[in-house]
XYZ file of C-alpha atoms in Angstrom:
561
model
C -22.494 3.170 -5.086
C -24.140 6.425 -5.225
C -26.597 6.790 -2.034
C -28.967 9.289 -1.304
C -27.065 10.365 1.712
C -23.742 10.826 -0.380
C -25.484 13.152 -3.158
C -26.950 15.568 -0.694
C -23.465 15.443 1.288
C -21.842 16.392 -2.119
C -24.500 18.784 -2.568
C -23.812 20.483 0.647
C -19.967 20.524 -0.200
C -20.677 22.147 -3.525
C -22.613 24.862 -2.061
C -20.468 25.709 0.554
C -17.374 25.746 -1.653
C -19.631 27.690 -4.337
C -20.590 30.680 -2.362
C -16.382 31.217 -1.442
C -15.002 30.656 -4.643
C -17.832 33.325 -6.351
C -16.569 35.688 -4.119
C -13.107 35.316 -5.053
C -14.013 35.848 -8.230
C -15.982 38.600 -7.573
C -13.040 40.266 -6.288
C -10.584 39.426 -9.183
C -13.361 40.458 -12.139
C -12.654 43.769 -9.929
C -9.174 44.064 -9.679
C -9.338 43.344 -13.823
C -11.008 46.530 -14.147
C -8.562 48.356 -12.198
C -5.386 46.587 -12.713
C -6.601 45.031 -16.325
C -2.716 43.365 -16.633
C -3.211 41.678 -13.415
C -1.949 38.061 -14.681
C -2.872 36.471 -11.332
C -6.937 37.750 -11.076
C -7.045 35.981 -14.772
C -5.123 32.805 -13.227
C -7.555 32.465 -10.340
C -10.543 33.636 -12.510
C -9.342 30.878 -14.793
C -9.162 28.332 -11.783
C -12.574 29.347 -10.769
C -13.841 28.874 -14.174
C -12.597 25.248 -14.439
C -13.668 23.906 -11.278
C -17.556 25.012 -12.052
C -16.947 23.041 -15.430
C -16.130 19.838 -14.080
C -18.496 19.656 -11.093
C -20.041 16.382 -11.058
C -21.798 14.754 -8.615
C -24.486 17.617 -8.842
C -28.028 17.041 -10.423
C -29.278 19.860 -12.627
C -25.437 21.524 -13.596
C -25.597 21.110 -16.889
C -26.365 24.606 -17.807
C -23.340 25.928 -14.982
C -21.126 23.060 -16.429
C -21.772 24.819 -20.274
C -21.538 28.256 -19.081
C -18.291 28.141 -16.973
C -16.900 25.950 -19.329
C -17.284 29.125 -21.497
C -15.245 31.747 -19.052
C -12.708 28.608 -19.235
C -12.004 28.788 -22.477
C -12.472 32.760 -22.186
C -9.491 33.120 -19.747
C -7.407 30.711 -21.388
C -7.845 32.364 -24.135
C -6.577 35.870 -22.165
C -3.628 33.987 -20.339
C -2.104 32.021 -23.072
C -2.198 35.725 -25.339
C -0.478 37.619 -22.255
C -2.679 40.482 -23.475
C -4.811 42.769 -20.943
C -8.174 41.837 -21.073
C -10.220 44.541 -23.533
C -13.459 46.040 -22.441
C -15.166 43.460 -24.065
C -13.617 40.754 -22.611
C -14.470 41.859 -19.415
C -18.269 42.688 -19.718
C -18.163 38.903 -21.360
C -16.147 38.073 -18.288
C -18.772 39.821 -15.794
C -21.608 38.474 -17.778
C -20.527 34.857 -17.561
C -19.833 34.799 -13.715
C -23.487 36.520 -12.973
C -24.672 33.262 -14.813
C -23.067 30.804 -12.697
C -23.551 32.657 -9.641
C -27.665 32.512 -11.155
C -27.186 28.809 -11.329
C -25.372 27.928 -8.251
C -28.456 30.063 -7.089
C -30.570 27.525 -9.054
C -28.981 24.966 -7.866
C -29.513 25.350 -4.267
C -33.024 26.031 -4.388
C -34.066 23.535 -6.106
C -31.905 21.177 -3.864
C -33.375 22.493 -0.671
C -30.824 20.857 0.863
C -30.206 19.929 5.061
C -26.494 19.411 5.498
C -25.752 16.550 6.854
C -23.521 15.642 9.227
C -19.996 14.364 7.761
C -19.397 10.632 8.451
C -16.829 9.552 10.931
C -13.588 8.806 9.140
C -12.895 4.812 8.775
C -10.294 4.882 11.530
C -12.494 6.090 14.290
C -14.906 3.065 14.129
C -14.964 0.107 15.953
C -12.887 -2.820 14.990
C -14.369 -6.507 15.845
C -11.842 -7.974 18.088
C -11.605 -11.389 19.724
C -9.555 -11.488 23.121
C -8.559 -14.689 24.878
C -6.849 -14.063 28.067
C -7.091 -16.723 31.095
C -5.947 -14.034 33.426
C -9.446 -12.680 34.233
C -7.437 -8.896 35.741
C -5.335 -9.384 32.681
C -8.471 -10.231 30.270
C -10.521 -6.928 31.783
C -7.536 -4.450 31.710
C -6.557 -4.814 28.597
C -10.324 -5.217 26.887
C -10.992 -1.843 28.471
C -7.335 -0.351 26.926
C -8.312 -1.856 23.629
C -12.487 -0.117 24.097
C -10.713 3.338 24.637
C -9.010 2.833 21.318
C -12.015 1.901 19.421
C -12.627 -1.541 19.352
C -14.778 -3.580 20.228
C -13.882 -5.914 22.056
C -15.379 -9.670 22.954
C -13.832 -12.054 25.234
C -12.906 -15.405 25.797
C -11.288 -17.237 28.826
C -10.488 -20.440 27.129
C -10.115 -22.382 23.536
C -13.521 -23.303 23.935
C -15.363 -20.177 24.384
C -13.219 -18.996 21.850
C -14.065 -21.254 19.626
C -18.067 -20.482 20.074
C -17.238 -17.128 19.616
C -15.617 -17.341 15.969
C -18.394 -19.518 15.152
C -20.697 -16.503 15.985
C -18.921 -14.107 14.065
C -15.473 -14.141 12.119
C -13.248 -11.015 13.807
C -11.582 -8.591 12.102
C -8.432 -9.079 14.810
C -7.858 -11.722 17.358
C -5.354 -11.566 20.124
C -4.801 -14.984 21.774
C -2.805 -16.352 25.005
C -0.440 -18.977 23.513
C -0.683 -21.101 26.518
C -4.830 -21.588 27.543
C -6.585 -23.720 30.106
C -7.149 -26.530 27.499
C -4.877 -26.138 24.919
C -3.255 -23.007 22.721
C -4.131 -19.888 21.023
C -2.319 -21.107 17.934
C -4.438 -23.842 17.381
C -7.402 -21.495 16.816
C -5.341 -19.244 14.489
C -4.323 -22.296 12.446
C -7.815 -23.110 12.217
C -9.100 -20.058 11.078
C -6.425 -19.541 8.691
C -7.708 -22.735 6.595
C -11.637 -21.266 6.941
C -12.414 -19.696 3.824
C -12.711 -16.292 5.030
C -9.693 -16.900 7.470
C -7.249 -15.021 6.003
C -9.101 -11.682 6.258
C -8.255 -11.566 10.392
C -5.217 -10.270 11.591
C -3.943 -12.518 14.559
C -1.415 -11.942 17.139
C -0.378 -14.054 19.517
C 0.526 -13.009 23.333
C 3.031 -14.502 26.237
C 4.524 -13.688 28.928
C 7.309 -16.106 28.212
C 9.602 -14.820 25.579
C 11.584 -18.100 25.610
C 8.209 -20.338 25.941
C 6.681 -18.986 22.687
C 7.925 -20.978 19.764
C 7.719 -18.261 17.323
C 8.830 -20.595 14.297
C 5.229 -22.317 15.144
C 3.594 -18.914 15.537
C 4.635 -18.119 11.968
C 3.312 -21.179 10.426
C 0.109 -20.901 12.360
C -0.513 -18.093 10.447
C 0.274 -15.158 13.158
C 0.749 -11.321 11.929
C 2.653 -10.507 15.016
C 3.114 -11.421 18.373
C 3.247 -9.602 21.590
C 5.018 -9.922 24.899
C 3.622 -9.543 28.424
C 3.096 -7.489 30.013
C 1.487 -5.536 26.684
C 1.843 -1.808 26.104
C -1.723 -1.726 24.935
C -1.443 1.984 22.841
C 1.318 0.087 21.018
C -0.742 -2.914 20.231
C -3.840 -0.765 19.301
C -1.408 1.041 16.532
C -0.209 -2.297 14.972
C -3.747 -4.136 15.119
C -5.438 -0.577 13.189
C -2.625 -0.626 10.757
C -3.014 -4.419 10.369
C -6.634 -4.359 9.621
C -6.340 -1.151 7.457
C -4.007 -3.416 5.222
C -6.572 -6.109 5.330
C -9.162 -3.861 4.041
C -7.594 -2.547 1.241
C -8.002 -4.288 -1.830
C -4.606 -3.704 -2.779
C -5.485 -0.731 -4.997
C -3.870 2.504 -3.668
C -5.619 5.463 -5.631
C -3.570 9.082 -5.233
C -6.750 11.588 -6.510
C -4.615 15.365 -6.797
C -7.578 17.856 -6.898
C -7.503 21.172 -5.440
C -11.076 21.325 -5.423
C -13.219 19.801 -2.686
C -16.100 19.376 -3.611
C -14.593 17.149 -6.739
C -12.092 15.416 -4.231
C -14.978 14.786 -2.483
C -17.010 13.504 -5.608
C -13.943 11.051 -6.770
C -13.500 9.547 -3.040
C -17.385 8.621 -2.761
C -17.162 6.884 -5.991
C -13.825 5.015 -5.514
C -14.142 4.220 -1.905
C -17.867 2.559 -2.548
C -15.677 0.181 -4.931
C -13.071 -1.423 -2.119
C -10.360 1.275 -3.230
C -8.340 3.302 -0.639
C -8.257 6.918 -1.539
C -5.613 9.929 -0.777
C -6.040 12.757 -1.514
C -3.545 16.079 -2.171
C -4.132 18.849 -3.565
C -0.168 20.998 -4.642
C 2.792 20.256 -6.043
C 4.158 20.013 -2.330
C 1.498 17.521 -1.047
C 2.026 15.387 -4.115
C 5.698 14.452 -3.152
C 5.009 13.424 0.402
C 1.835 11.574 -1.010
C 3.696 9.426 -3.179
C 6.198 8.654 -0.758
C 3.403 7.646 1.999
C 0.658 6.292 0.319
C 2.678 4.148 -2.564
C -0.066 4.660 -4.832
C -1.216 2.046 -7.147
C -2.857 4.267 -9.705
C -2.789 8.693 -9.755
C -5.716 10.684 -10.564
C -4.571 14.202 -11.661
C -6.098 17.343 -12.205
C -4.188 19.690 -15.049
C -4.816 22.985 -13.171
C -3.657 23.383 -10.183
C -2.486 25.904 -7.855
C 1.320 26.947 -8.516
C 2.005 23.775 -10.902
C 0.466 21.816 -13.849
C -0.606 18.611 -13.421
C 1.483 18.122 -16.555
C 4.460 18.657 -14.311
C 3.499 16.471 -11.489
C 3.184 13.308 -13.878
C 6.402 13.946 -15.130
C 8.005 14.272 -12.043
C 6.210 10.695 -10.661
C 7.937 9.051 -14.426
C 11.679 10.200 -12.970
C 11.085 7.911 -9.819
C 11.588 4.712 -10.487
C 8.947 3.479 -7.998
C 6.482 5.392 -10.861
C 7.290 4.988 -13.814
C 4.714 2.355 -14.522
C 2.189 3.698 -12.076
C -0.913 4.384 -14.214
C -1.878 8.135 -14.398
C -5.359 9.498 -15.455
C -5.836 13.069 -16.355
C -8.960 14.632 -15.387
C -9.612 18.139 -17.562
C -12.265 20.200 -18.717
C -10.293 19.917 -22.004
C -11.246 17.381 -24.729
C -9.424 19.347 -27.131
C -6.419 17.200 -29.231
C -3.581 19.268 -27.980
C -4.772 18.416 -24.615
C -4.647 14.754 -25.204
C -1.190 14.786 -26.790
C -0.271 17.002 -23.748
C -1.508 14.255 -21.608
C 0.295 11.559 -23.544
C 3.206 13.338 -23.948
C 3.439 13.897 -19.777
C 3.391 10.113 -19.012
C -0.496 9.973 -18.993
C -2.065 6.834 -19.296
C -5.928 8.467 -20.065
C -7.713 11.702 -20.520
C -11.080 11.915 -18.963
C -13.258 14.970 -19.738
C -14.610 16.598 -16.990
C -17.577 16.423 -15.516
C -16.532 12.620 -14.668
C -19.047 10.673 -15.801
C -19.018 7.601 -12.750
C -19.841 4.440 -16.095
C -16.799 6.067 -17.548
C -14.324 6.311 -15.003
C -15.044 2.954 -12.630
C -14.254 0.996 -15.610
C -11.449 2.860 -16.938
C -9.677 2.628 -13.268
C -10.397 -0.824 -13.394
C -8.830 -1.667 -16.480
C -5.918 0.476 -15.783
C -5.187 -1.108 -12.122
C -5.657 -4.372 -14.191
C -2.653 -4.036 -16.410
C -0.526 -2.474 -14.504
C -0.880 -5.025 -11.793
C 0.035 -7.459 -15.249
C 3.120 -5.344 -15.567
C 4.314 -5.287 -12.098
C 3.918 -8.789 -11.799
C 6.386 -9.150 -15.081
C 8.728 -6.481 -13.732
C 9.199 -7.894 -9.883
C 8.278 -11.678 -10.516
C 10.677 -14.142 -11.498
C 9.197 -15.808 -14.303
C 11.029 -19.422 -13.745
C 9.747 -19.548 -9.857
C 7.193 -16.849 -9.536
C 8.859 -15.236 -6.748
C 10.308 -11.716 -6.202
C 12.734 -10.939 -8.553
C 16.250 -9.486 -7.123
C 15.337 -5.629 -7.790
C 11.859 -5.919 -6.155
C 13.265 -7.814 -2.936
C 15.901 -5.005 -3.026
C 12.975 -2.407 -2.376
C 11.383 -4.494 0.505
C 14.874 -4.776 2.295
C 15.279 -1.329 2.059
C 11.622 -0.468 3.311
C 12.981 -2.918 6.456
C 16.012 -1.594 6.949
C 14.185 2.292 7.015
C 11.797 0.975 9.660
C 14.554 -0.167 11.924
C 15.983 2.860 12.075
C 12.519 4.518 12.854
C 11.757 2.137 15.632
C 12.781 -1.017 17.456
C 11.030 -3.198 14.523
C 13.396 -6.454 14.120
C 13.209 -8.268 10.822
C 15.930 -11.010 9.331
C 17.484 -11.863 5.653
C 17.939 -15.478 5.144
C 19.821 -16.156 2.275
C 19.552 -20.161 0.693
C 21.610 -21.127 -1.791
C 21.325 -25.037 -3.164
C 23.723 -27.404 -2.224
C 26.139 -29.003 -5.537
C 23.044 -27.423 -7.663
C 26.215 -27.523 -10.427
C 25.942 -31.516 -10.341
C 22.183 -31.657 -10.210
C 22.467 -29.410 -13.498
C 25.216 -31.885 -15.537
C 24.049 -35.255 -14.213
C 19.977 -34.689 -14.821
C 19.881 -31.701 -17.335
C 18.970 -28.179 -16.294
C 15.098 -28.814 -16.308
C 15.728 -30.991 -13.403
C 17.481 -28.027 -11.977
C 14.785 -25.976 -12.809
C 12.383 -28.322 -11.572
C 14.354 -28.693 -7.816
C 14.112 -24.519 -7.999
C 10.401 -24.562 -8.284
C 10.051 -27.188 -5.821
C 11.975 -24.977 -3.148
C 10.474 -21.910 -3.895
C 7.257 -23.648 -3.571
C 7.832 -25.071 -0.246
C 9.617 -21.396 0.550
C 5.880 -19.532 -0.005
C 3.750 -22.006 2.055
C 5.994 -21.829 5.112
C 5.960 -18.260 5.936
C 3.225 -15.526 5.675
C 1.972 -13.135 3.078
C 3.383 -10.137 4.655
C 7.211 -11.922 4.576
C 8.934 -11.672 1.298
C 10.194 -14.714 -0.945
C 12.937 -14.052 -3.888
C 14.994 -15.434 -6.206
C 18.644 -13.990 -5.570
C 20.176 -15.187 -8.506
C 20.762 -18.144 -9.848
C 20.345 -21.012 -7.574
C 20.100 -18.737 -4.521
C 17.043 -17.934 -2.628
C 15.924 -15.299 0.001
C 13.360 -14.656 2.395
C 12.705 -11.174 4.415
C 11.173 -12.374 7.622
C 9.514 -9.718 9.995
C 9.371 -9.506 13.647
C 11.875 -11.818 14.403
C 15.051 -12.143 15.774
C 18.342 -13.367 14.297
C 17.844 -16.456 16.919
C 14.226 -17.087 15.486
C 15.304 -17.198 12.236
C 17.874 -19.619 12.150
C 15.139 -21.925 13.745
C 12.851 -21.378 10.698
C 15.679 -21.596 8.156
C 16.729 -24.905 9.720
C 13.019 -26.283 9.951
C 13.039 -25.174 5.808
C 16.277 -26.768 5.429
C 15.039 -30.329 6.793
C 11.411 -30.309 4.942
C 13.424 -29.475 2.069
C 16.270 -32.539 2.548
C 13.121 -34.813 3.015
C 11.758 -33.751 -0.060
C 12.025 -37.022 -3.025
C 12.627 -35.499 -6.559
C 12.038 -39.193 -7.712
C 10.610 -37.749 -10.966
C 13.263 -35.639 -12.054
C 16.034 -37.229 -10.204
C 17.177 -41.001 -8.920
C 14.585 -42.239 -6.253
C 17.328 -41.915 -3.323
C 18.738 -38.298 -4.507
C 18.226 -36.160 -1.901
C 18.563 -32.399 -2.264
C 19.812 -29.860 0.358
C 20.587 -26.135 0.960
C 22.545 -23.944 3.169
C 21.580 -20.849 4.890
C 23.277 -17.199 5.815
C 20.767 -15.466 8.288
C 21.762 -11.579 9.420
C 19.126 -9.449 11.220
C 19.227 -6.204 10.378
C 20.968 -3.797 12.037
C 20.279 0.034 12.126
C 23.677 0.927 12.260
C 24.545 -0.468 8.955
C 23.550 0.229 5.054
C 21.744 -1.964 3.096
C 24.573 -3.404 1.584
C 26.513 -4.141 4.440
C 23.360 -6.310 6.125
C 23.548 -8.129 2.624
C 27.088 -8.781 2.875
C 26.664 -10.350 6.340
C 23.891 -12.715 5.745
C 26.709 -13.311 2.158
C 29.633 -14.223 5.177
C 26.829 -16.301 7.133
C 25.983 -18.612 4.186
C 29.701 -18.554 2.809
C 30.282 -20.161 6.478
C 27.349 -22.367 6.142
C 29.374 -23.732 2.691
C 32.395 -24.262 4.401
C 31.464 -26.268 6.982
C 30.121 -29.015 4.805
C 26.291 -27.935 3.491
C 23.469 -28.450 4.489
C 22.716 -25.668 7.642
C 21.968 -22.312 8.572
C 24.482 -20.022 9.981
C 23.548 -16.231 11.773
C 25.897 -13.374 11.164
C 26.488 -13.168 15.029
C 28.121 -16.775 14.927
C 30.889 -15.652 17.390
C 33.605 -17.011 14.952
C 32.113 -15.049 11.906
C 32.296 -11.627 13.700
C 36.009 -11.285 13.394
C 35.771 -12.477 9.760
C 36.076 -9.954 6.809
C 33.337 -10.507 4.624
C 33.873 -11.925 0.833
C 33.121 -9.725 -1.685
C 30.766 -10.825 -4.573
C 31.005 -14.392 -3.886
C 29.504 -16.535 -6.773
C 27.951 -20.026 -6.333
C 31.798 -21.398 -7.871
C 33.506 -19.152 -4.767
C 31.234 -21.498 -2.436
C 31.286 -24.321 -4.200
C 27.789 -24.840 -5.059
């Protein structure tokens, strides 16, 4: 939504951008008359041109938008020929920019505007944060850490307190003291997890006992990390601002590539008032390290821009194949046919004409983000389960394995792969197969958190990317999954006593190896599992496994199912 406040800080913008870029132009309409084959003064006079035409956000530009659209079409005109400018282009030329500069004049009187102070960027407020700490010089040195990093910070000495204090206000973040005074910081966590708003806080637990804290239980309380004591505070306040940013987000990741500020500014108002995170670039350079950063979910793209064509950009996104279903809308001052089969024939998705008319473009993102959230889903999801298909679990892995080599970050593969799934298949048919599948990868995506990964490997094997633990921790969790599985009666799809079971490979990763090679170990861990009769978990660093060449593309048969 548009507010008052926004519009005259858009006005301002305009203004200030205004008075520099007529001066520019001023200055190449002057080296025309000198230098008349001077292709760049007719690039940057063209430039100039097209970012009057599409200004939007501005009351009263309709005249500036008409006439600059006019010295657009004049210097296109003059570029695409390759022909020095005649006399008569450049009195038209001259005669066109004292217009604009007469409206931009216009403009600002009529605006009278006060320029107001910028707001403070999202990351520089104060977060609502929760802290329950027993240790009263623990509790104040670390609520005092966490107010010099910007949050804000209430406290709580027990489950109790803490308790009256969620009832007060949900927090963004809560940090909680496994072991309180009258019982533990999980149980809140748990709690608020099944509150319908619950899921919105990002919770960490703390200890100072690494070998107290059951961190199978953390997970299934419903923890996004955990910490241990004594707590590097800076290093906490980076996680919890990263944590919450991700909470924020709707999920929608909007790249806007605009050179011009005033219209970057324009697009971000609009987009960020509807729950999407903006980033912005504005080169060919930028544009690469933006799409590597910020992921995004859908591209805005100017057509002119300095040094490359927006043309050129899309098509370099389409030959990466994290992109090449990404949704990209062209913003132009063109509305011309040849400009829409440009578009189209670059990997656009739309062509909006500049000025961007806010009722036009909302609902066009929307419906964009819409399907192509449709098509991800049928690209990464398996459609028998509904979990991660192999290639997208592939791409998380690899994200996992970069961030270990970046920092200490620990995360484990667990591999699962169904017990005699073969006899299951010829005894009850292979929708009772089916059926067992669906039931494990059911049970799979209740037992660990959003942020962990589920997938379907292939076949009757399984996976799950778990963060922030160890090897250790995960064998724990795979073995808690393998015994709620076992327990599990298939009576309705199988004979009342049939039990069903799988066995587990679990390899942490390791920054010294390739992506591959961290597959291939969990691959040993669970052939090991196999042969030593079903129904367990094995880790990679199983002494007797470590002197063990791995097998190489071991099917369910090699196993034995």
């Amino acid at each position: 939504m548009m507010t008052a406040e926004h519009t005259a800080l858009l006005l301002a913008t305009f203004l200030e951008e205004a008075a520099q870029r007529l001066a520019s132009m001023r200055e190449d309409t002057l080296l025309l008359e000198t230098s008349p084959g001077s292709r760049e003064a007719v690039e940057n006079l063209l430039r100039g041109f097209h970012s009057f035409a599409g200004v939007s956000g501005v009351p009263g530009a309709e005249l500036l938008v008409m006439v600059a659209s006019r010295g657009e079409h004049a210097c296109r005109r003059l570029a695409s020929s390759g022909d020095a400018p005649a006399a008569a282009d450049l009195v038209r030329l001259r005669n066109l920019l004292d217009v604009v500069t007469d409206e931009v004049g216009g403009i600002a009187t009529r605006g009278a505007v006060v320029v107001p102070s910028r707001p403070e960027p999202r990351s520089a407020r104060e977060h609502d944060l929760l802290l329950i700490e027993d240790n009263p010089l623990q509790r104040t040195w670390l609520a005092t850490e966490l107010r010099q990093h910007g949050f804000a910070v209430r406290t709580a000495s027990n489950l109790a307190e803490a308790r009256s204090e969620v009832l007060a206000r949900l927090p963004e973040a809560i940090v909680a003291d496994i072991c309180l005074p009258d019982g533990s910081g999980l149980e809140l966590i748990a709690a608020i997890r099944k509150s319908p708003d619950g899921a919105s806080v990002v919770a960490v637990a703390a200890s100072a006992l690494d070998d107290f804290i059951d961190k199978v239980d953390a997970i299934r309380a419903g923890i996004d990390f955990y910490v241990e004591k004594p707590v590097d505070a800076a290093t906490l306040a980076a996680r919890l601002r990263s944590s919450i940013k991700a909470r924020r987000a709707t999920g929608s990741r909007i790249l806007c590539v605009e050179d011009d500020v005033h219209q970057t500014l324009f697009l971000r108002t609009l987009l960020e008032g509807e729950g999407y995170e903006v980033t912005s670039c504005r080169n060919g350079e930028e544009f690469q390290v933006a799409l590597e950063e910020c992921t995004p979910d859908l591209v805005l793209m100017d057509i002119l821009l300095p040094g490359v064509s927006g043309y050129e950009l899309a098509r370099f996104a389409r030959q990466q194949d994290d992109f090449r279903a990404t949704p990209i809308i062209f913003l132009t001052t063109e509305g011309a046919i040849d400009a829409r089969l440009d578009a189209t024939l670059a990997g656009g998705d739309d062509h909006l004409v500049k000025p961007i008319d806010p009722a036009v473009l909302l609902p066009v993102v929307r419906a964009r983000l819409s399907r192509a959230k449709l098509l991800r889903q049928s690209l990464d999801c398996d459609s028998l389960t509904g979990l991660l298909n192999r290639a997208a679990f592939s791409r998380r892995l690899s994200a996992a394995s970069a961030a270990r080599r970046k920092s200490d970050t620990a995360s484990a593969l667990v591999l699962i792969d169904v017990d005699h799934f073969k006899a299951v298949n010829d005894g009850y048919g292979h929708a009772a197969g089916d059926a067992v599948l669906i039931s494990l990868a059911s049970l799979l995506r209740e037992r660990v958190r959003p942020s962990d990964a589920v997938c379907r490997f292939g076949g009757e094997e399984l996976a799950l990317l778990i963060h922030d633990v160890t090897e250790a921790d995960a064998i724990r969790l795979a073995d808690r999954l393998r015994s709620e599985f076992a327990a599990l009666g298939h009576g309705a799809i199988l004979d009342e006593s049939r039990r069903v079971t799988f066995s587990a490979g679990v390899a942490s990763v390791d920054d010294a190896s390739t992506l591959d090679a961290w597959i291939a170990r969990a691959d040993r861990a669970l052939y090991e599992a196999k042969r030593r009769g079903r129904n367990r978990a094995v880790g990679a660093s199983t002494p007797m496994l470590r002197t063990v060449a791995p097998p190489v593309a071991l099917s369910s048969q090699a196993r034995g199912g």
